[in-house]
Amino acid sequence: MNKRKLVLLLYLNNQTVGANITCVMRYRFTSLSFVVGFQLNIYRECLTDLDMSSAGGVKDFYAGKNIFITGGSGFLGICLLEKILRTIPNHGDIYLLLRPKRGKQIEERLETLKTNSVFEELLKQRDVEEVFKKVKAISGDVGVDNLGLSTEDRAFLTDRINVIIHSAATLDFGESLRDTVNVNLLGTRRITELAKECKNLQVLVHVSSAYANAYKLEVEEELYPLHKDPDELIGTVKKLCFEELERLTPQILGDHPNTYTITKHMAEHEIKKIESVVPCAIVRPSMIVGALQEPAPGWTISKNGPQGFIMGAARGVIRRIPIRKELVYDYIPVDIVVNHLLVAGFHAGSTKAKSVEVYHCTTSTRNPFCWALVEDEVNDTLREYPLMSAIWYPTLIFVPHIWLFKIAALFVHFLPAIFLDQLLKLTGGRPILMKLHMNVMASLDRLQKFIFTEWKFHARKAGELQKWLSPQDQKDYDIAFETLVWQNVFTLMVVGTRVYLNKEPLKNLEAARKKNRTLMMLHYGIQIVGYIVLWIAFSFIFNIPLHLAAGIIPLAYIGQSYI
């Protein structure tokens, strides 16, 4: 095909022009370089994304590049590290910003990190020294001025870094405004200051949150205006004492539900400030759950969100959760988020983006999940993969209101917890159930908005980003999940929670099932005895014949189903 015909074809077929150009450039790049440039000049309004060719590929982009990662020891960060080590063998040095913690120096923390379950599959294929030979620990802290870096380390990093992936943040919705401003807002500003000093930086990827704009129920992939000046907020935080700041926090938050969302919103604008200095991408994940496929199906180390409830439900400790099963809840597997970070960085860096690119890593508008989809499978799955450490037969019921959950918790959580904690004391164990349930109750007020609110996070740009990738990269760094089956995801969540959070290997599954059958008989046996006692007591108290008083049993059963 001659050049004139190719240009005409691309003009007429502008909806698929990106894919056509990518394919042609891959095989005949040299001969077509003039055609691509010519086409861009004539039809720029139709082909604004044409120069964003993915022909080089994700692996080629990151090959030889030195990567600086914050939050590398967290749930998302450590999964990101594993993906780079496993799939980009020619990566440059990887620098992890780590702070001394619990008496451990950063070298000790790095050695501990190497033993994380996320690397199990990778270390079956390669020696630990070979895998981690280019991973370096850098002493620092995003919550400290100058990132806590020594003069030598800062100079070294600014000479060496090619890619920054900033995922460090405080995720606690109940954290004080002082701490969240320091870590989420100022921590991001400190990263951008480092980025401006870097001599060879090619891209900065910032991990934000879909809930950074939680004051809006429908959110696009764009930066929304700030309602408060960040420097004014920083000044307020520095000026006020802790008690005064806590008192004024609701007024400062305005429409934001908590300190996390307002500081993540402001942090995005810190990234915006340096878009002219270095290509930048912002990825906004929603609630991150266990892995879909990588490094292993169901892998997780996070107890946040539904995984924490499943962990407690599998033990028989959590028996009710506040959920409206018809609402759409936005969950996203951690490996999809990791892929999104790498792809977003590849896109912004390889196209030398002039303005910050924002992507939603979310499911609410692309493959929505509601608990009604898995309601019938919840208890069956928990009982199919029971725990040896379970203290009672797993039964999980959704409760649609906080007030109803609190009533139910009194009967099915707190009263059994008092009894079992006393039993643990007598047997030399550590009573923990009352403390666990008290923590759950304490968190309800700050979580209520997120439990009973439905958001729509539009993800058009994220969908286009997937199509922009080469077929091989679409497979290796998949960020599409329209075909994802939520029932399967829930099963993976139960299995992953069992293996990685409750630390029970699948090899003890048959023994656990045997124990679970015993717990089932006890569970239903005690229920039958309870109904009989209630029946007799009701007959005695109200002086009603037993055969007439029997009506209390179905009423009690119905009442129990509501709590």
Coordinates of C-alpha atoms in Angstrom, one line a residue:
M1 CA 0.0 0.0 0.0
N2 CA 1.5 3.4 -1.0
K3 CA 1.6 6.4 1.5
R4 CA -1.2 8.4 -0.1
K5 CA -3.6 5.4 0.2
L6 CA -2.6 4.7 3.8
V7 CA -3.2 8.3 4.8
L8 CA -6.7 8.3 3.2
L9 CA -7.5 4.9 4.9
L10 CA -6.5 6.3 8.3
Y11 CA -8.6 9.4 7.8
L12 CA -11.7 7.5 6.9
N13 CA -11.2 5.0 9.7
N14 CA -10.2 7.4 12.5
Q15 CA -12.1 5.3 15.2
T16 CA -9.5 2.6 15.0
V17 CA -6.6 4.6 13.8
G18 CA -4.6 4.1 16.9
A19 CA -4.7 0.3 16.5
N20 CA -3.9 0.5 12.8
I21 CA -0.9 2.8 13.3
T22 CA 0.4 0.6 16.1
C23 CA 0.2 -2.5 14.0
V24 CA 1.9 -0.9 11.0
M25 CA 4.6 0.8 13.0
R26 CA 5.5 -2.5 14.7
Y27 CA 6.4 -4.1 11.4
R28 CA 7.4 -1.3 9.0
F29 CA 8.3 1.5 11.4
T30 CA 11.1 3.1 9.3
S31 CA 9.3 3.3 6.0
L32 CA 6.2 4.8 7.6
S33 CA 7.7 7.3 10.0
F34 CA 7.1 10.1 7.5
V35 CA 3.4 9.0 7.0
V36 CA 2.7 9.1 10.7
G37 CA 4.1 12.6 11.0
F38 CA 2.2 13.8 7.9
Q39 CA -1.0 12.3 9.1
L40 CA -0.7 14.0 12.5
N41 CA -0.1 17.4 11.0
I42 CA -3.2 17.2 8.7
Y43 CA -5.7 15.4 10.9
R44 CA -4.6 16.4 14.4
E45 CA -8.2 16.9 15.6
C46 CA -9.1 13.4 14.7
L47 CA -5.8 11.8 15.8
T48 CA -4.9 13.4 19.0
D49 CA -3.8 10.1 20.5
L50 CA -1.9 8.9 17.5
D51 CA 1.5 9.9 18.7
M52 CA 0.8 7.8 21.8
S53 CA 2.0 4.6 20.1
S54 CA 2.4 1.6 22.4
A55 CA 4.7 -0.1 19.9
G56 CA 7.6 -0.2 22.3
G57 CA 5.7 -2.1 25.0
V58 CA 5.6 -1.8 28.8
K59 CA 8.7 -4.0 29.3
D60 CA 10.8 -2.0 26.8
F61 CA 9.8 1.3 28.5
Y62 CA 10.9 0.2 32.0
A63 CA 14.0 -1.7 30.8
G64 CA 17.1 -0.2 32.3
K65 CA 15.2 2.5 34.2
N66 CA 15.8 3.1 37.8
I67 CA 12.6 3.2 39.8
F68 CA 11.9 5.0 43.1
I69 CA 8.9 3.6 45.0
T70 CA 7.3 5.0 48.2
G71 CA 5.0 2.8 50.2
G72 CA 6.8 -0.3 48.8
S73 CA 6.2 -2.3 52.0
G74 CA 2.4 -1.8 51.9
F75 CA -0.3 -4.0 50.3
L76 CA -0.2 -2.3 46.9
G77 CA 3.5 -1.3 47.0
I78 CA 4.8 -4.8 47.6
C79 CA 2.6 -6.3 44.9
L80 CA 3.9 -3.7 42.5
L81 CA 7.5 -4.6 43.4
E82 CA 6.7 -8.3 42.8
K83 CA 5.2 -7.5 39.4
I84 CA 8.3 -5.5 38.3
L85 CA 10.7 -8.2 39.5
R86 CA 8.8 -11.0 37.8
T87 CA 7.8 -9.4 34.5
I88 CA 10.5 -6.8 33.7
P89 CA 13.8 -8.7 34.0
N90 CA 15.8 -5.9 32.5
H91 CA 14.7 -3.2 35.0
G92 CA 17.3 -0.9 36.5
D93 CA 17.8 -0.4 40.2
I94 CA 14.7 -0.2 42.4
Y95 CA 14.9 2.1 45.3
L96 CA 12.4 1.6 48.2
L97 CA 11.9 4.4 50.6
L98 CA 11.8 2.7 54.0
R99 CA 11.9 4.1 57.5
P100 CA 13.3 2.3 60.6
K101 CA 10.3 0.7 62.4
R102 CA 9.8 -1.1 65.6
G103 CA 13.6 -1.1 66.3
K104 CA 14.4 -2.5 62.9
Q105 CA 16.8 -0.7 60.6
I106 CA 16.0 -0.5 56.9
E107 CA 18.3 -3.3 56.0
E108 CA 16.5 -5.6 58.4
R109 CA 13.2 -4.4 57.0
L110 CA 14.3 -5.2 53.5
E111 CA 15.3 -8.7 54.5
T112 CA 11.9 -9.2 56.2
L113 CA 10.2 -7.9 53.1
K114 CA 11.9 -10.6 51.0
T115 CA 10.1 -13.3 53.0
N116 CA 6.6 -11.9 52.2
S117 CA 4.2 -14.4 50.7
V118 CA 3.9 -12.2 47.6
F119 CA 7.2 -13.5 46.4
E120 CA 6.5 -17.2 47.0
E121 CA 5.9 -18.1 43.3
L122 CA 8.7 -15.9 42.0
L123 CA 11.2 -17.5 44.4
K124 CA 10.3 -21.0 43.2
Q125 CA 11.7 -20.0 39.8
R126 CA 14.8 -17.9 40.8
D127 CA 17.2 -17.5 43.6
V128 CA 16.5 -14.9 46.2
E129 CA 19.8 -13.1 45.7
E130 CA 19.2 -13.0 41.9
V131 CA 15.6 -11.7 42.3
F132 CA 16.5 -8.9 44.7
K133 CA 20.0 -8.0 43.5
K134 CA 18.8 -4.6 42.2
V135 CA 16.4 -3.7 45.0
K136 CA 18.0 -1.1 47.3
A137 CA 16.6 0.3 50.6
I138 CA 16.8 4.0 51.1
S139 CA 16.3 5.4 54.6
G140 CA 13.6 8.0 54.6
D141 CA 10.0 8.9 55.4
V142 CA 7.4 10.9 53.4
G143 CA 6.2 12.3 56.7
V144 CA 9.5 14.1 57.4
D145 CA 10.9 17.2 55.8
N146 CA 13.2 16.5 52.9
L147 CA 11.7 13.0 52.9
G148 CA 14.1 12.2 55.8
L149 CA 16.8 11.7 53.2
S150 CA 20.5 12.3 53.9
T151 CA 22.2 14.9 51.7
E152 CA 24.2 12.1 50.1
D153 CA 21.1 9.9 49.4
R154 CA 19.2 12.8 48.0
A155 CA 22.0 13.7 45.6
F156 CA 22.4 10.1 44.6
L157 CA 18.7 9.7 43.9
T158 CA 18.3 12.9 41.9
D159 CA 21.2 11.7 39.7
R160 CA 19.8 8.2 39.2
I161 CA 16.0 8.1 39.3
N162 CA 14.1 7.7 36.0
V163 CA 10.6 6.7 37.3
I164 CA 8.8 7.7 40.6
I165 CA 5.8 5.7 41.8
H166 CA 4.4 7.4 44.9
S167 CA 2.0 5.1 46.8
A168 CA 2.8 6.0 50.4
A169 CA -0.2 7.3 52.3
T170 CA -2.0 7.0 55.6
L171 CA -5.3 5.1 54.8
D172 CA -7.0 5.4 58.2
F173 CA -10.3 7.2 57.8
G174 CA -10.2 8.1 61.4
E175 CA -6.7 9.6 61.4
S176 CA -6.2 13.1 62.7
L177 CA -6.0 16.0 60.3
R178 CA -2.5 16.8 61.4
D179 CA -1.2 13.3 60.4
T180 CA -3.1 13.1 57.1
V181 CA -2.0 16.6 56.1
N182 CA 1.6 15.7 56.9
V183 CA 1.7 12.3 55.1
N184 CA -0.9 12.6 52.3
L185 CA -0.6 16.3 51.4
L186 CA 2.9 17.4 52.5
G187 CA 4.3 13.9 51.7
T188 CA 3.2 14.3 48.1
R189 CA 4.6 17.8 48.0
R190 CA 8.0 16.5 49.2
I191 CA 7.9 13.9 46.4
T192 CA 7.3 16.6 43.8
E193 CA 10.1 18.7 45.2
L194 CA 12.4 15.7 44.7
A195 CA 11.0 15.1 41.2
K196 CA 11.9 18.7 40.2
E197 CA 15.5 18.1 41.3
C198 CA 15.9 14.8 39.3
K199 CA 18.1 15.2 36.2
N200 CA 16.8 12.2 34.3
L201 CA 13.2 11.7 35.5
Q202 CA 10.9 10.5 32.7
V203 CA 7.6 10.0 34.6
L204 CA 5.9 10.3 38.0
V205 CA 3.0 8.1 38.9
H206 CA 0.8 9.1 41.9
V207 CA -1.5 6.7 43.6
S208 CA -4.6 8.7 44.6
S209 CA -8.1 7.3 45.4
A210 CA -11.4 7.2 43.7
Y211 CA -12.8 8.7 46.9
A212 CA -10.6 11.8 46.7
N213 CA -13.7 13.4 45.4
A214 CA -16.2 11.6 47.7
Y215 CA -18.3 14.7 48.1
K216 CA -19.5 14.0 44.5
L217 CA -21.6 10.9 43.8
E218 CA -20.6 10.8 40.1
V219 CA -17.0 11.4 39.3
E220 CA -15.1 11.8 36.0
E221 CA -11.4 11.2 35.3
E222 CA -10.4 14.8 35.9
L223 CA -9.1 17.1 38.6
Y224 CA -11.8 18.9 40.4
P225 CA -11.3 22.4 41.9
L226 CA -10.2 22.7 45.5
H227 CA -12.7 24.2 47.9
K228 CA -9.9 25.2 50.3
D229 CA -6.3 26.4 49.8
P230 CA -3.8 23.7 50.8
D231 CA -1.3 26.2 52.2
E232 CA -4.0 27.8 54.3
L233 CA -4.9 24.3 55.6
I234 CA -1.2 23.5 56.3
G235 CA -0.9 26.8 58.2
T236 CA -4.0 26.0 60.3
V237 CA -2.7 22.6 61.2
K238 CA 0.6 24.0 62.3
K239 CA -1.0 26.8 64.3
L240 CA -3.7 25.0 66.3
C241 CA -3.2 22.7 69.2
F242 CA -4.4 19.1 68.9
E243 CA -7.7 19.7 70.8
E244 CA -8.6 22.8 68.9
L245 CA -7.8 21.2 65.6
E246 CA -10.0 18.2 66.4
R247 CA -12.9 20.5 67.4
L248 CA -12.6 22.5 64.1
T249 CA -12.0 19.5 61.8
P250 CA -15.7 18.9 60.8
Q251 CA -15.9 22.6 59.7
I252 CA -12.6 22.4 57.8
L253 CA -13.7 19.2 56.0
G254 CA -16.8 20.8 54.5
D255 CA -18.3 18.4 52.1
H256 CA -15.5 15.9 52.5
P257 CA -16.4 12.9 54.7
N258 CA -13.0 12.6 56.4
T259 CA -9.5 13.7 56.6
Y260 CA -8.3 11.1 54.1
T261 CA -10.4 12.2 51.2
I262 CA -9.7 15.9 51.6
T263 CA -5.9 15.4 51.8
K264 CA -5.9 13.0 48.8
H265 CA -7.9 15.6 46.8
M266 CA -5.3 18.2 47.6
A267 CA -2.4 15.9 46.9
E268 CA -3.6 15.5 43.3
H269 CA -3.2 19.2 42.8
E270 CA 0.4 19.0 44.1
I271 CA 1.0 16.6 41.1
K272 CA -0.7 19.1 38.8
K273 CA 1.8 21.8 39.7
I274 CA 4.7 19.9 38.2
E275 CA 3.0 18.6 35.0
S276 CA 5.2 21.0 33.0
V277 CA 8.4 19.7 34.6
V278 CA 7.8 15.9 34.1
P279 CA 5.1 13.7 32.6
C280 CA 2.6 12.8 35.3
A281 CA -0.1 10.2 35.8
I282 CA -2.6 9.9 38.6
V283 CA -4.3 6.5 39.2
R284 CA -7.4 6.5 41.4
P285 CA -8.2 2.9 42.7
S286 CA -11.3 2.3 44.7
M287 CA -11.4 -0.3 47.5
I288 CA -8.5 -2.7 46.8
V289 CA -9.1 -6.4 47.5
G290 CA -7.1 -9.6 47.0
A291 CA -5.5 -10.6 43.7
L292 CA -7.4 -11.9 40.8
Q293 CA -4.5 -13.8 39.3
E294 CA -1.1 -12.4 40.3
P295 CA 1.1 -13.2 42.1
A296 CA -1.4 -16.0 43.0
P297 CA -5.2 -16.0 42.9
G298 CA -6.6 -14.6 46.1
W299 CA -3.3 -13.3 47.4
T300 CA -3.7 -10.6 50.0
I301 CA -2.1 -9.1 53.1
S302 CA -4.8 -6.5 53.7
K303 CA -7.5 -6.7 56.4
N304 CA -9.3 -3.6 55.1
G305 CA -12.7 -3.7 53.5
P306 CA -14.6 -7.0 52.9
Q307 CA -11.5 -9.1 53.6
G308 CA -11.5 -8.1 57.2
F309 CA -15.2 -9.1 57.6
I310 CA -14.6 -12.4 55.7
M311 CA -11.6 -13.1 58.0
G312 CA -13.8 -12.7 61.1
A313 CA -16.8 -14.6 59.5
A314 CA -14.6 -17.6 58.6
R315 CA -13.6 -17.9 62.3
G316 CA -17.3 -17.7 63.3
V317 CA -16.7 -14.4 65.2
I318 CA -18.3 -12.0 62.8
R319 CA -21.9 -13.1 62.1
R320 CA -23.5 -9.9 60.8
I321 CA -22.2 -7.1 58.6
P322 CA -23.9 -3.8 57.8
I323 CA -24.5 -4.0 54.0
R324 CA -27.2 -2.9 51.6
K325 CA -27.1 -5.8 49.2
E326 CA -28.7 -3.8 46.3
L327 CA -26.1 -1.0 46.3
V328 CA -23.1 -1.0 44.0
Y329 CA -19.9 -1.3 45.9
D330 CA -16.6 -0.5 44.1
Y331 CA -14.0 -3.2 44.7
I332 CA -10.9 -3.7 42.5
P333 CA -8.3 -6.6 42.7
V334 CA -4.8 -5.5 43.7
D335 CA -3.1 -7.0 40.6
I336 CA -5.4 -4.9 38.3
V337 CA -4.3 -1.8 40.2
V338 CA -0.6 -2.7 39.9
N339 CA -1.0 -3.2 36.1
H340 CA -2.7 0.2 35.9
L341 CA 0.2 1.9 37.6
L342 CA 2.7 0.5 35.2
V343 CA 0.6 1.1 32.1
A344 CA -0.3 4.7 33.2
G345 CA 3.4 5.4 33.7
F346 CA 4.3 3.8 30.4
H347 CA 1.7 5.9 28.6
A348 CA 2.6 9.3 30.2
G349 CA 6.3 8.7 29.9
S350 CA 6.4 7.3 26.4
T351 CA 4.1 10.0 25.0
K352 CA 5.8 12.7 27.1
A353 CA 2.4 13.9 28.4
K354 CA 2.2 17.7 28.7
S355 CA -0.7 17.6 31.2
V356 CA -1.3 15.2 34.1
E357 CA -3.3 12.1 33.1
V358 CA -6.0 10.9 35.4
Y359 CA -7.3 7.3 35.3
H360 CA -10.0 5.6 37.4
C361 CA -9.1 2.1 38.4
T362 CA -12.7 1.2 39.3
T363 CA -15.5 -1.2 38.5
S364 CA -18.7 0.7 39.3
T365 CA -19.5 1.8 35.8
R366 CA -17.7 -1.0 33.9
N367 CA -18.6 -4.2 35.8
P368 CA -20.6 -3.2 38.9
F369 CA -20.7 -5.4 42.0
C370 CA -23.4 -5.6 44.6
W371 CA -23.6 -8.1 47.4
A372 CA -26.9 -9.4 46.1
L373 CA -24.8 -11.1 43.3
V374 CA -23.1 -13.4 45.9
E375 CA -25.7 -13.5 48.7
D376 CA -26.6 -17.1 48.0
E377 CA -23.0 -18.2 47.8
V378 CA -21.6 -16.4 50.9
N379 CA -22.2 -19.0 53.6
D380 CA -21.8 -21.9 51.2
T381 CA -18.3 -20.7 50.3
L382 CA -17.3 -20.0 53.9
R383 CA -18.4 -23.5 54.8
E384 CA -16.6 -25.0 51.8
Y385 CA -13.3 -23.5 52.9
P386 CA -13.6 -23.6 56.7
L387 CA -10.8 -22.9 59.2
M388 CA -9.3 -25.3 61.7
S389 CA -9.0 -22.2 64.0
A390 CA -12.8 -21.4 63.7
I391 CA -14.5 -21.1 67.1
W392 CA -18.0 -21.4 65.7
Y393 CA -20.0 -22.5 62.6
P394 CA -19.7 -19.7 60.0
T395 CA -23.0 -17.8 59.3
L396 CA -22.9 -14.4 57.8
I397 CA -26.1 -12.3 57.4
F398 CA -26.4 -8.8 55.8
V399 CA -28.0 -6.1 57.9
P400 CA -29.3 -3.1 56.0
H401 CA -29.2 -0.4 58.7
I402 CA -26.6 0.6 61.3
W403 CA -29.1 0.8 64.1
L404 CA -30.3 -2.8 63.3
F405 CA -26.7 -3.9 63.1
K406 CA -26.0 -2.6 66.6
I407 CA -29.0 -4.4 68.0
A408 CA -28.0 -7.6 66.3
A409 CA -24.4 -7.2 67.5
L410 CA -25.6 -7.2 71.1
F411 CA -27.0 -10.7 70.8
V412 CA -24.7 -12.4 68.2
H413 CA -21.4 -10.6 68.8
F414 CA -21.1 -9.1 72.3
L415 CA -22.9 -11.7 74.5
P416 CA -21.0 -14.6 72.9
A417 CA -17.8 -12.6 73.1
I418 CA -18.2 -12.1 76.9
F419 CA -18.7 -15.8 77.4
L420 CA -15.8 -16.9 75.1
D421 CA -13.4 -14.3 76.5
Q422 CA -14.0 -15.7 80.0
L423 CA -13.5 -19.2 78.6
L424 CA -10.2 -18.1 77.1
K425 CA -9.0 -16.6 80.4
L426 CA -9.8 -19.8 82.2
T427 CA -7.8 -21.8 79.6
G428 CA -4.8 -19.5 79.6
G429 CA -5.7 -17.8 76.3
R430 CA -5.8 -14.1 75.5
P431 CA -9.3 -12.6 75.5
I432 CA -9.6 -10.6 72.3
L433 CA -13.2 -10.9 71.1
M434 CA -14.7 -8.0 73.1
K435 CA -11.9 -5.7 72.0
L436 CA -12.4 -6.8 68.3
H437 CA -16.2 -6.0 68.4
M438 CA -15.6 -2.7 70.3
N439 CA -13.2 -1.7 67.5
V440 CA -15.8 -2.6 64.8
M441 CA -18.5 -0.6 66.6
A442 CA -16.2 2.4 67.0
S443 CA -15.4 2.5 63.3
L444 CA -19.0 2.4 62.2
D445 CA -19.6 6.2 62.5
R446 CA -16.7 7.1 60.2
L447 CA -17.4 4.2 57.8
Q448 CA -21.2 4.7 57.6
K449 CA -21.1 7.0 54.5
F450 CA -18.9 4.5 52.6
I451 CA -21.1 1.6 53.7
F452 CA -24.4 3.1 52.6
T453 CA -23.5 5.4 49.7
E454 CA -23.3 4.4 46.0
W455 CA -20.8 6.2 43.8
K456 CA -20.3 6.1 40.0
F457 CA -16.7 6.4 38.9
H458 CA -16.6 6.9 35.1
A459 CA -13.6 5.2 33.5
R460 CA -13.6 6.1 29.8
K461 CA -9.9 7.0 29.7
A462 CA -9.0 3.8 31.5
G463 CA -10.9 1.8 28.9
E464 CA -9.1 3.7 26.1
L465 CA -5.8 3.0 27.8
Q466 CA -6.4 -0.7 27.6
K467 CA -7.2 -0.5 23.9
W468 CA -4.0 1.6 23.3
L469 CA -1.8 -1.3 24.5
S470 CA -0.4 -3.9 22.2
P471 CA -2.1 -7.3 22.2
Q472 CA 0.8 -8.7 24.2
D473 CA 0.7 -5.9 26.8
Q474 CA -3.1 -6.3 27.1
K475 CA -2.4 -9.8 28.2
D476 CA 0.6 -9.2 30.4
Y477 CA -0.6 -5.9 32.0
D478 CA -4.4 -6.4 31.8
I479 CA -6.4 -3.4 33.1
A480 CA -9.8 -4.5 31.7
F481 CA -12.2 -6.6 33.8
E482 CA -15.5 -6.4 31.9
T483 CA -15.6 -10.2 31.8
L484 CA -14.8 -10.6 35.5
V485 CA -17.3 -12.9 37.3
W486 CA -17.9 -11.5 40.8
Q487 CA -18.9 -14.9 42.3
N488 CA -15.5 -16.2 41.3
V489 CA -13.8 -13.1 42.9
F490 CA -15.7 -13.7 46.1
T491 CA -14.6 -17.4 46.2
L492 CA -11.0 -16.2 45.7
M493 CA -11.4 -13.7 48.5
V494 CA -12.5 -16.4 50.9
V495 CA -9.7 -18.8 49.9
G496 CA -7.1 -16.0 49.9
T497 CA -8.2 -14.8 53.3
R498 CA -8.0 -18.3 54.6
V499 CA -4.5 -18.9 53.3
Y500 CA -2.8 -15.5 53.6
L501 CA -4.6 -13.8 56.5
N502 CA -5.7 -16.7 58.7
K503 CA -2.4 -18.5 57.7
E504 CA -4.1 -21.9 57.1
P505 CA -2.8 -23.9 54.1
L506 CA -5.3 -25.8 51.9
K507 CA -3.7 -29.1 52.9
N508 CA -5.6 -29.0 56.2
L509 CA -8.9 -28.4 54.4
E510 CA -10.4 -31.9 55.0
A511 CA -9.6 -31.8 58.7
A512 CA -11.2 -28.3 58.9
R513 CA -14.3 -29.6 57.2
K514 CA -14.6 -32.4 59.7
K515 CA -14.3 -29.9 62.5
N516 CA -16.9 -27.7 60.8
R517 CA -19.4 -30.5 60.7
T518 CA -19.1 -30.9 64.5
L519 CA -19.5 -27.1 64.9
M520 CA -22.6 -27.3 62.7
M521 CA -24.2 -29.9 64.9
L522 CA -23.4 -27.8 68.0
H523 CA -24.7 -24.7 66.3
Y524 CA -28.1 -26.1 65.3
G525 CA -28.3 -28.2 68.5
I526 CA -28.0 -25.1 70.7
Q527 CA -30.5 -23.2 68.5
I528 CA -33.1 -26.0 69.0
V529 CA -32.5 -26.0 72.8
G530 CA -32.8 -22.2 72.8
Y531 CA -36.2 -22.3 71.0
I532 CA -37.4 -25.0 73.4
V533 CA -36.4 -23.0 76.4
L534 CA -38.0 -19.9 74.9
W535 CA -41.2 -21.9 74.2
I536 CA -41.5 -23.3 77.8
A537 CA -40.6 -19.9 79.4
F538 CA -43.2 -18.1 77.3
S539 CA -45.8 -20.7 78.3
F540 CA -44.9 -20.4 82.0
I541 CA -44.6 -16.6 82.1
F542 CA -47.9 -15.9 80.4
N543 CA -49.7 -19.0 81.7
I544 CA -50.5 -20.3 78.2
P545 CA -50.8 -24.0 77.3
L546 CA -47.7 -25.4 75.6
H547 CA -49.5 -26.1 72.3
L548 CA -50.7 -22.5 72.1
A549 CA -47.4 -21.1 73.2
A550 CA -45.6 -22.9 70.4
G551 CA -46.4 -20.0 68.1
I552 CA -43.6 -18.1 69.7
I553 CA -41.1 -20.3 67.9
P554 CA -41.7 -19.2 64.3
L555 CA -42.0 -15.6 65.5
A556 CA -38.6 -15.9 67.2
Y557 CA -37.1 -17.5 64.1
I558 CA -38.4 -14.6 61.9
G559 CA -37.1 -12.1 64.4
Q560 CA -33.7 -13.8 64.4
S561 CA -33.5 -13.6 60.6
Y562 CA -33.7 -9.8 60.9
I563 CA -30.9 -9.5 63.4

